[in-house]
Amino acid sequence: MLGTVFGYDHFRDHQRAIIDHLTAGRDALVIMPTGGGKSLCYQIPALLRDGVGIVVSPLIALMQDQVAALGQFGVRAAFLNSTLTAAQARDVEQALVAGHLDLLYVAPERLMQPRTAELLDQVRIALLAIDEAHCVSQWGHDFRPEYLQLAAIRQRWSTVPCIALTATADDPTRHDILERLELADARAFVSGFDRPNIRYRVTAKSSAKRQLLAFLTDGHADQTGIVYALSRRKVEQIAEFLNEEGLPAIAYHAGLERDVRAAVQRRFTREPHIIVVATIAFGMGIDRPDVRFVAHLDLPKSVEAYYQETGRAGRDGLPAEAWMAYGLADAVMLRQFIDQSDAPDGQKRIEHAKLNTLLGYCETTRCRRQVLLEYFGDRLDEPCGNCDTCLEPVETWDGTVAAQKAMSCVYRTGQKFGAAHLIDVLLGRATEKVQRFGHDKLSTFGIGEELTQPQWQSVFRQLIAANFIEVDAEFGQLRLCDASREVLRSQQTVTLRRDPAKKRKSARRRIATEAVGLDNAEQQEIFDRLREKRLELARKQNVPPYVVLHDRTLMEMVKTRPTTLDQMSALDGVGRVKLDRYGQIFLDVLADHHGIA
Ligand code: ADP
Ligand code: ZN
């Protein structure tokens, strides 16, 4: 089935065990990172078992593409949601009742309608798959009340095997899923969380826009990716800036009209090269496999959120990059946000703890992948060799004296100022503000001239990140805490990372060629032709290009140059139906090129 229908030659991780388990009629909870291959876990059992597999997904905008992708494999799939006209819905219902469907995707609210329930009572159900199952939990940020009603369906279909799937790994969410969906007897399959093809980078923020532009043009030109920013305004500004710089960027946030958002999602899945600048409202359920980068201009909410967002890169297994610019102001602002919120103290403590973990990740001098995986209870014995700290090891320095100077300056100025002013004092700059407060007369005025302004920013950032200095909730001023006193009394030393000065260009270029995975200009040219053909085929059928064939498959064509259908069928991602449909077409492209060369 895996080979003949989907054209893949081996299962990943737990896929086989999950498929066997579900096909045998048992329940399962599947926790797999984004891009891990969750869909096959219910698609294959739905084909193997009698009847139709029902897939509940909250993402109606994407059902159409999922169904189109299955159609390309020769799987009989359809969807029912509010985007269909009455006539279209009737066609689907007829196909369903006539037993002509292998898989039916349904929005949760649709499934709960009496009419749908009645229809489904007339057919044999192979299995129930609940995608994005964490939506049932109030603990996470994607809670959807409709999901709570799915328990009723479970009761109604008590003999139908159920599979709940999510990429969210924490215990409270897992617990909620099992309890609320009444999956007490389900077996849990938790996959390894490593995404080895994603290269992680965190860089100290200086000029975010310029840094982003450098990141995009130097290594990711002509690639597709997502840029995350915190506010709607910033999203719009960045998209505009990128457009002015000649990059194809579009904005996406929850403030846009529904149809504008749908159009962005559509363009994102269909256009060969596009950059979406978005708030976190964008991305759930985005399964474009060739997203080559995810860039964060602001800190995400937690390590979980970071991992989910960055996990949208490189689902096709080819090299991809997760890049983040992070600075002093981010650390200050997020601490303030939490303290200012109306949440009860217990919740604030949890959020501070989550933020500490995230800041710890940003400031780490260890392999980033090791830090991430440890957080998810996974482990990696050796440093990964594919993150910034592995590629360009970070030096550390004894920052105890610098920390003491910074803290004395906080103290002498009355614990009423932010980092910018404190740095002016440390550097001995008699600005108007410094003079107004008489800070040029302080003993700490000019005691920090051995470091530059960016270096002091780095010091303050790290002291705040590690809770050696506190941030005032209301005005963001810095003040001392117990940990500061220990440092001031020399009872505690402070080790700091030395932020690398400037990225070496050559290092970036390397990523660019690796990401494309092609060795020379000739290969690139063939690849481009294959892609042109693919785009043409996709446009004709009005489906996203990757639904026809993945980049990965085209790349294998370039490398192995098949000349027969048989050789073509050996490629990853070429199943029986795709071979029939496209095999010869792509062989012709390859042969043409051969003729010319
Ligand atoms: P997610 O877990 O995020 O839902 P998907 O099910 O969308 O992930 O799968 C991610 C990508 O991996 C898809 O493009 C899919 O075709 C591919 N994939 C899944 N399983 C395999 C496999 N066994 N071999 C090769 N590719 C696979
Ligand atoms: Zn590493």
CSV table of C-alpha atoms in Angstrom, one decimal, residues 132-500:
chain,number,residue,atom,x,y,z
A,132,GLU,CA,-5.3,18.6,15.7
A,133,ALA,CA,-6.7,16.8,18.7
A,134,HIS,CA,-5.1,19.4,21.1
A,135,CYS,CA,-8.0,21.7,20.1
A,136,VAL,CA,-10.0,19.8,22.7
A,137,SER,CA,-7.8,21.1,25.5
A,138,GLN,CA,-8.2,24.4,27.2
A,139,TRP,CA,-4.6,24.2,28.3
A,140,GLY,CA,-3.2,25.0,24.8
A,141,HIS,CA,-3.9,28.1,22.8
A,142,ASP,CA,-5.9,26.4,20.1
A,143,PHE,CA,-8.9,25.5,22.1
A,144,ARG,CA,-12.1,25.0,20.1
A,145,PRO,CA,-15.3,24.4,21.9
A,146,GLU,CA,-16.7,22.3,18.9
A,147,TYR,CA,-14.1,19.7,19.7
A,148,LEU,CA,-15.7,19.0,23.1
A,149,GLN,CA,-18.8,17.6,21.3
A,150,LEU,CA,-16.7,14.9,19.6
A,151,ALA,CA,-17.0,12.7,22.7
A,152,ALA,CA,-20.7,12.3,21.8
A,153,ILE,CA,-19.8,10.9,18.4
A,154,ARG,CA,-17.3,8.6,20.0
A,155,GLN,CA,-20.2,7.2,22.1
A,156,ARG,CA,-22.4,6.8,19.2
A,157,TRP,CA,-19.7,5.0,17.2
A,158,SER,CA,-18.4,2.9,20.1
A,159,THR,CA,-17.1,0.1,17.9
A,160,VAL,CA,-15.3,2.3,15.4
A,161,PRO,CA,-11.6,2.7,16.0
A,162,CYS,CA,-10.5,6.2,16.8
A,163,ILE,CA,-7.2,7.9,16.2
A,164,ALA,CA,-6.4,11.3,17.7
A,165,LEU,CA,-3.4,13.1,16.3
A,166,THR,CA,-1.4,16.1,17.4
A,167,ALA,CA,2.0,17.7,17.4
A,168,THR,CA,1.7,19.1,20.9
A,169,ALA,CA,3.5,17.1,23.4
A,170,ASP,CA,3.0,18.4,26.9
A,171,ASP,CA,1.4,16.3,29.5
A,172,PRO,CA,-1.6,18.3,30.5
A,173,THR,CA,-2.7,18.5,26.8
A,174,ARG,CA,-2.2,14.8,26.3
A,175,HIS,CA,-4.2,14.1,29.4
A,176,ASP,CA,-7.0,16.3,28.3
A,177,ILE,CA,-7.2,14.6,24.9
A,178,LEU,CA,-7.5,11.1,26.4
A,179,GLU,CA,-10.1,12.3,28.9
A,180,ARG,CA,-12.3,14.5,26.8
A,181,LEU,CA,-12.3,12.3,23.8
A,182,GLU,CA,-12.9,9.3,26.0
A,183,LEU,CA,-9.8,7.5,24.7
A,184,ALA,CA,-8.8,6.0,28.0
A,185,ASP,CA,-7.8,2.7,26.4
A,186,ALA,CA,-6.0,4.2,23.5
A,187,ARG,CA,-2.4,3.3,23.0
A,188,ALA,CA,-0.1,6.3,22.8
A,189,PHE,CA,2.5,6.5,20.1
A,190,VAL,CA,5.0,9.2,20.7
A,191,SER,CA,7.5,9.8,18.0
A,192,GLY,CA,11.0,11.2,18.2
A,193,PHE,CA,10.9,14.9,18.0
A,194,ASP,CA,14.0,15.5,16.1
A,195,ARG,CA,13.8,17.3,12.8
A,196,PRO,CA,17.3,16.9,11.6
A,197,ASN,CA,16.9,18.7,8.3
A,198,ILE,CA,16.0,22.0,10.1
A,199,ARG,CA,18.9,24.2,10.8
A,200,TYR,CA,18.3,26.4,13.9
A,201,ARG,CA,19.8,29.9,14.2
A,202,VAL,CA,19.2,32.5,16.8
A,203,THR,CA,20.9,35.9,16.3
A,204,ALA,CA,21.2,39.0,18.4
A,205,LYS,CA,18.8,41.6,17.1
A,206,SER,CA,20.3,44.9,16.0
A,207,SER,CA,18.4,46.1,13.0
A,208,ALA,CA,15.7,43.5,12.6
A,209,LYS,CA,14.6,44.5,9.1
A,210,ARG,CA,18.1,44.6,7.6
A,211,GLN,CA,19.0,41.4,9.3
A,212,LEU,CA,15.8,39.7,7.9
A,213,LEU,CA,16.6,41.1,4.4
A,214,ALA,CA,20.2,39.7,4.6
A,215,PHE,CA,18.8,36.4,5.8
A,216,LEU,CA,16.3,36.2,2.9
A,217,THR,CA,18.5,37.4,0.1
A,218,ASP,CA,21.7,35.6,1.1
A,219,GLY,CA,20.7,32.0,1.1
A,220,HIS,CA,17.0,32.0,0.6
A,221,ALA,CA,16.5,33.9,-2.6
A,222,ASP,CA,13.6,32.5,-4.6
A,223,GLN,CA,12.5,30.2,-1.8
A,224,THR,CA,9.2,29.9,0.0
A,225,GLY,CA,8.9,30.7,3.7
A,226,ILE,CA,7.1,32.3,6.6
A,227,VAL,CA,8.1,35.3,8.6
A,228,TYR,CA,6.5,35.6,12.0
A,229,ALA,CA,6.0,38.9,13.8
A,230,LEU,CA,4.0,39.7,16.9
A,231,SER,CA,1.7,42.5,15.9
A,232,ARG,CA,-0.6,43.1,13.0
A,233,ARG,CA,1.0,46.5,12.3
A,234,LYS,CA,4.5,45.0,12.2
A,235,VAL,CA,3.3,42.3,9.9
A,236,GLU,CA,2.0,44.9,7.5
A,237,GLN,CA,5.1,47.0,7.7
A,238,ILE,CA,7.5,44.1,7.1
A,239,ALA,CA,5.5,42.8,4.2
A,240,GLU,CA,5.6,46.3,2.6
A,241,PHE,CA,9.3,46.6,3.3
A,242,LEU,CA,10.0,43.3,1.6
A,243,ASN,CA,7.9,44.2,-1.4
A,244,GLU,CA,9.9,47.5,-1.7
A,245,GLU,CA,13.0,45.4,-1.7
A,246,GLY,CA,11.6,43.3,-4.6
A,247,LEU,CA,10.6,40.2,-2.6
A,248,PRO,CA,7.2,38.6,-3.2
A,249,ALA,CA,5.8,39.0,0.3
A,250,ILE,CA,2.2,39.1,1.5
A,251,ALA,CA,0.7,39.9,4.9
A,252,TYR,CA,-1.5,37.6,7.0
A,253,HIS,CA,-3.1,38.3,10.3
A,254,ALA,CA,-6.4,37.8,12.1
A,255,GLY,CA,-7.5,41.4,11.4
A,256,LEU,CA,-7.9,40.8,7.7
A,257,GLU,CA,-11.2,39.9,6.1
A,258,ARG,CA,-12.0,36.3,5.9
A,259,ASP,CA,-11.7,36.1,2.1
A,260,VAL,CA,-8.4,38.0,2.1
A,261,ARG,CA,-7.0,35.4,4.5
A,262,ALA,CA,-8.3,32.6,2.4
A,263,ALA,CA,-6.7,34.1,-0.7
A,264,VAL,CA,-3.3,34.4,1.1
A,265,GLN,CA,-3.6,30.8,2.2
A,266,ARG,CA,-4.3,29.8,-1.4
A,267,ARG,CA,-1.4,31.8,-2.8
A,268,PHE,CA,0.8,30.3,-0.2
A,269,THR,CA,0.0,26.8,-1.3
A,270,ARG,CA,0.1,27.5,-5.0
A,271,GLU,CA,2.8,29.9,-5.9
A,272,PRO,CA,6.3,28.6,-6.6
A,273,HIS,CA,8.0,31.3,-4.5
A,274,ILE,CA,6.3,33.3,-1.9
A,275,ILE,CA,6.9,34.8,1.5
A,276,VAL,CA,4.1,35.1,4.0
A,277,VAL,CA,4.6,37.6,6.8
A,278,ALA,CA,2.2,36.7,9.5
A,279,THR,CA,1.2,36.7,13.1
A,280,ILE,CA,0.8,33.3,14.7
A,281,ALA,CA,-2.7,33.2,13.3
A,282,PHE,CA,-1.1,31.8,10.2
A,283,GLY,CA,0.1,28.3,9.9
A,284,MET,CA,-2.0,25.7,11.7
A,285,GLY,CA,-2.6,23.0,9.2
A,286,ILE,CA,-0.3,24.5,6.5
A,287,ASP,CA,1.2,21.5,5.0
A,288,ARG,CA,3.1,22.8,2.1
A,289,PRO,CA,6.1,20.5,2.1
A,290,ASP,CA,8.7,22.8,0.6
A,291,VAL,CA,8.7,25.7,3.0
A,292,ARG,CA,12.4,26.4,3.2
A,293,PHE,CA,12.5,28.8,6.1
A,294,VAL,CA,10.6,30.1,9.1
A,295,ALA,CA,11.9,33.4,10.4
A,296,HIS,CA,10.9,34.9,13.8
A,297,LEU,CA,11.2,38.6,14.3
A,298,ASP,CA,9.8,38.4,17.7
A,299,LEU,CA,10.0,35.7,20.4
A,300,PRO,CA,7.2,33.1,20.3
A,301,LYS,CA,5.2,32.4,23.4
A,302,SER,CA,7.0,29.3,24.5
A,303,VAL,CA,9.3,26.6,23.4
A,304,GLU,CA,6.3,24.5,22.3
A,305,ALA,CA,5.0,27.3,20.1
A,306,TYR,CA,8.5,27.9,18.7
A,307,TYR,CA,8.9,24.2,17.8
A,308,GLN,CA,5.5,24.0,16.2
A,309,GLU,CA,6.0,27.2,14.2
A,310,THR,CA,9.5,26.2,13.1
A,311,GLY,CA,8.3,22.7,12.3
A,312,ARG,CA,6.4,24.1,9.3
A,313,ALA,CA,9.7,24.3,7.5
A,314,GLY,CA,11.2,21.4,5.6
A,315,ARG,CA,8.4,18.8,5.8
A,316,ASP,CA,9.8,17.3,2.7
A,317,GLY,CA,12.9,16.4,4.6
A,318,LEU,CA,15.2,18.6,2.5
A,319,PRO,CA,17.4,21.2,4.2
A,320,ALA,CA,15.4,24.1,5.8
A,321,GLU,CA,16.2,26.9,8.2
A,322,ALA,CA,14.6,28.2,11.3
A,323,TRP,CA,16.0,31.7,12.1
A,324,MET,CA,15.2,34.1,14.8
A,325,ALA,CA,16.4,37.6,15.7
A,326,TYR,CA,16.0,38.3,19.4
A,327,GLY,CA,17.1,41.2,21.5
A,328,LEU,CA,17.1,43.0,24.8
A,329,ALA,CA,13.7,44.7,24.2
A,330,ASP,CA,12.0,41.3,23.6
A,331,ALA,CA,13.2,39.9,26.9
A,332,VAL,CA,12.0,43.1,28.7
A,333,MET,CA,8.7,43.3,26.9
A,334,LEU,CA,7.7,39.7,27.4
A,335,ARG,CA,8.5,39.7,31.1
A,336,GLN,CA,6.3,42.9,31.4
A,337,PHE,CA,3.5,41.3,29.4
A,338,ILE,CA,3.2,38.4,31.7
A,339,ASP,CA,3.2,40.6,34.9
A,340,GLN,CA,0.7,43.0,33.4
A,341,SER,CA,-1.9,40.3,32.5
A,342,ASP,CA,-4.9,39.7,34.6
A,343,ALA,CA,-4.1,36.0,35.0
A,344,PRO,CA,-4.0,34.5,38.5
A,345,ASP,CA,-0.6,34.3,40.1
A,346,GLY,CA,-0.3,30.6,39.5
A,347,GLN,CA,-0.7,31.1,35.8
A,348,LYS,CA,1.8,33.9,35.7
A,349,ARG,CA,4.3,31.6,37.4
A,350,ILE,CA,3.8,29.0,34.7
A,351,GLU,CA,4.2,31.6,32.0
A,352,HIS,CA,7.4,33.0,33.5
A,353,ALA,CA,8.7,29.5,33.7
A,354,LYS,CA,7.9,28.9,30.1
A,355,LEU,CA,9.5,32.2,29.1
A,356,ASN,CA,12.6,31.3,31.1
A,357,THR,CA,13.0,28.1,29.2
A,358,LEU,CA,12.6,29.9,25.9
A,359,LEU,CA,15.1,32.6,26.8
A,360,GLY,CA,17.4,29.9,28.1
A,361,TYR,CA,17.2,28.3,24.6
A,362,CYS,CA,18.0,31.7,22.9
A,363,GLU,CA,21.0,32.3,25.2
A,364,THR,CA,22.4,28.8,25.2
A,365,THR,CA,26.0,28.1,24.2
A,366,ARG,CA,25.2,24.4,23.8
A,367,CYS,CA,23.8,22.6,20.7
A,368,ARG,CA,20.4,24.1,20.1
A,369,ARG,CA,18.9,20.8,19.0
A,370,GLN,CA,20.1,19.1,22.2
A,371,VAL,CA,18.4,21.8,24.3
A,372,LEU,CA,15.2,21.5,22.3
A,373,LEU,CA,15.0,17.7,22.4
A,374,GLU,CA,15.8,17.6,26.1
A,375,TYR,CA,12.9,19.9,26.6
A,376,PHE,CA,10.6,17.4,24.9
A,377,GLY,CA,11.9,14.5,26.8
A,378,ASP,CA,13.9,13.2,23.9
A,379,ARG,CA,17.7,13.1,23.7
A,380,LEU,CA,20.5,13.4,21.3
A,381,ASP,CA,23.8,12.0,22.3
A,382,GLU,CA,26.1,14.1,20.2
A,383,PRO,CA,25.8,17.8,19.2
A,384,CYS,CA,23.9,18.0,16.0
A,385,GLY,CA,26.3,19.8,13.7
A,386,ASN,CA,23.4,21.6,12.1
A,387,CYS,CA,22.6,24.6,14.3
A,388,ASP,CA,24.4,27.9,14.7
A,389,THR,CA,26.1,27.0,18.0
A,390,CYS,CA,27.5,23.8,16.5
A,391,LEU,CA,28.5,25.4,13.2
A,392,GLU,CA,30.1,28.5,14.8
A,393,PRO,CA,30.8,27.6,18.4
A,394,VAL,CA,30.0,30.4,20.8
A,395,GLU,CA,32.7,31.8,23.1
A,396,THR,CA,31.9,32.5,26.6
A,397,TRP,CA,33.5,35.0,28.9
A,398,ASP,CA,33.5,35.7,32.6
A,399,GLY,CA,30.9,38.5,32.8
A,400,THR,CA,30.9,38.8,36.6
A,401,VAL,CA,32.6,42.2,36.8
A,402,ALA,CA,30.5,43.6,33.9
A,403,ALA,CA,27.4,42.3,35.7
A,404,GLN,CA,28.4,44.0,38.9
A,405,LYS,CA,29.0,47.3,37.1
A,406,ALA,CA,25.6,47.0,35.4
A,407,MET,CA,23.9,46.2,38.7
A,408,SER,CA,25.6,49.0,40.6
A,409,CYS,CA,24.4,51.3,37.9
A,410,VAL,CA,20.9,50.1,38.3
A,411,TYR,CA,21.2,50.6,42.0
A,412,ARG,CA,22.8,54.1,41.9
A,413,THR,CA,20.2,55.4,39.5
A,414,GLY,CA,17.5,54.4,41.9
A,415,GLN,CA,16.1,51.3,40.0
A,416,LYS,CA,14.0,53.6,37.9
A,417,PHE,CA,15.5,53.3,34.4
A,418,GLY,CA,15.6,51.1,31.4
A,419,ALA,CA,18.7,49.6,29.8
A,420,ALA,CA,19.2,52.3,27.2
A,421,HIS,CA,19.7,55.0,29.8
A,422,LEU,CA,21.8,52.8,32.0
A,423,ILE,CA,24.1,52.0,29.1
A,424,ASP,CA,24.5,55.8,28.5
A,425,VAL,CA,25.6,56.2,32.1
A,426,LEU,CA,28.0,53.2,31.9
A,427,LEU,CA,29.6,54.6,28.8
A,428,GLY,CA,29.9,58.0,30.2
A,429,ARG,CA,27.7,59.7,27.8
A,430,ALA,CA,26.4,63.0,29.2
A,431,THR,CA,23.1,63.0,27.3
A,432,GLU,CA,20.4,65.5,28.1
A,433,LYS,CA,18.6,62.9,30.2
A,434,VAL,CA,21.8,61.9,32.0
A,435,GLN,CA,22.4,65.4,33.0
A,436,ARG,CA,18.9,66.2,33.9
A,437,PHE,CA,19.0,63.4,36.5
A,438,GLY,CA,22.5,64.3,37.6
A,439,HIS,CA,23.7,60.8,36.6
A,440,ASP,CA,26.9,62.3,35.2
A,441,LYS,CA,27.9,62.9,38.8
A,442,LEU,CA,27.4,59.2,39.9
A,443,SER,CA,30.3,56.9,40.7
A,444,THR,CA,29.1,54.6,37.9
A,445,PHE,CA,29.2,57.3,35.2
A,446,GLY,CA,31.7,56.1,32.6
A,447,ILE,CA,32.8,52.9,34.5
A,448,GLY,CA,31.9,50.7,31.5
A,449,GLU,CA,34.0,52.1,28.7
A,450,GLU,CA,35.7,48.8,28.1
A,451,LEU,CA,32.6,47.5,26.4
A,452,THR,CA,30.7,48.9,23.4
A,453,GLN,CA,27.1,49.7,23.3
A,454,PRO,CA,26.1,46.4,21.6
A,455,GLN,CA,28.1,44.5,24.1
A,456,TRP,CA,26.4,46.2,27.0
A,457,GLN,CA,23.0,45.4,25.4
A,458,SER,CA,24.1,41.8,25.2
A,459,VAL,CA,25.1,41.9,28.9
A,460,PHE,CA,21.7,43.4,30.0
A,461,ARG,CA,19.8,41.0,27.7
A,462,GLN,CA,21.5,38.0,29.2
A,463,LEU,CA,21.1,39.3,32.8
A,464,ILE,CA,17.4,39.8,32.2
A,465,ALA,CA,17.0,36.5,30.4
A,466,ALA,CA,18.7,34.6,33.3
A,467,ASN,CA,16.8,36.6,36.0
A,468,PHE,CA,19.8,38.2,37.4
A,469,ILE,CA,17.9,41.5,37.0
A,470,GLU,CA,14.2,42.1,37.3
A,471,VAL,CA,11.9,44.0,35.0
A,472,ASP,CA,9.2,46.3,36.4
A,473,ALA,CA,5.8,45.2,35.3
A,474,GLU,CA,4.4,48.7,34.6
A,475,PHE,CA,7.2,50.7,33.0
A,476,GLY,CA,9.8,48.1,32.2
A,477,GLN,CA,12.5,49.7,34.4
A,478,LEU,CA,15.2,47.4,35.7
A,479,ARG,CA,15.7,46.6,39.3
A,480,LEU,CA,17.7,44.3,41.5
A,481,CYS,CA,16.6,41.1,43.1
A,482,ASP,CA,18.1,38.4,45.4
A,483,ALA,CA,20.1,36.9,42.5
A,484,SER,CA,21.6,40.4,41.8
A,485,ARG,CA,22.7,40.7,45.4
A,486,GLU,CA,24.6,37.5,45.2
A,487,VAL,CA,26.4,38.6,42.2
A,488,LEU,CA,27.2,42.0,43.8
A,489,ARG,CA,28.6,40.2,46.8
A,490,SER,CA,30.7,38.0,44.6
A,491,GLN,CA,28.9,34.9,45.8
A,492,GLN,CA,27.9,34.0,42.3
A,493,THR,CA,29.8,34.3,39.1
A,494,VAL,CA,28.2,35.1,35.8
A,495,THR,CA,29.2,33.4,32.5
A,496,LEU,CA,28.0,35.2,29.4
A,497,ARG,CA,28.0,34.3,25.7
A,498,ARG,CA,29.9,36.5,23.3
A,499,ASP,CA,27.5,37.3,20.5
A,500,PRO,CA,29.2,36.7,17.2
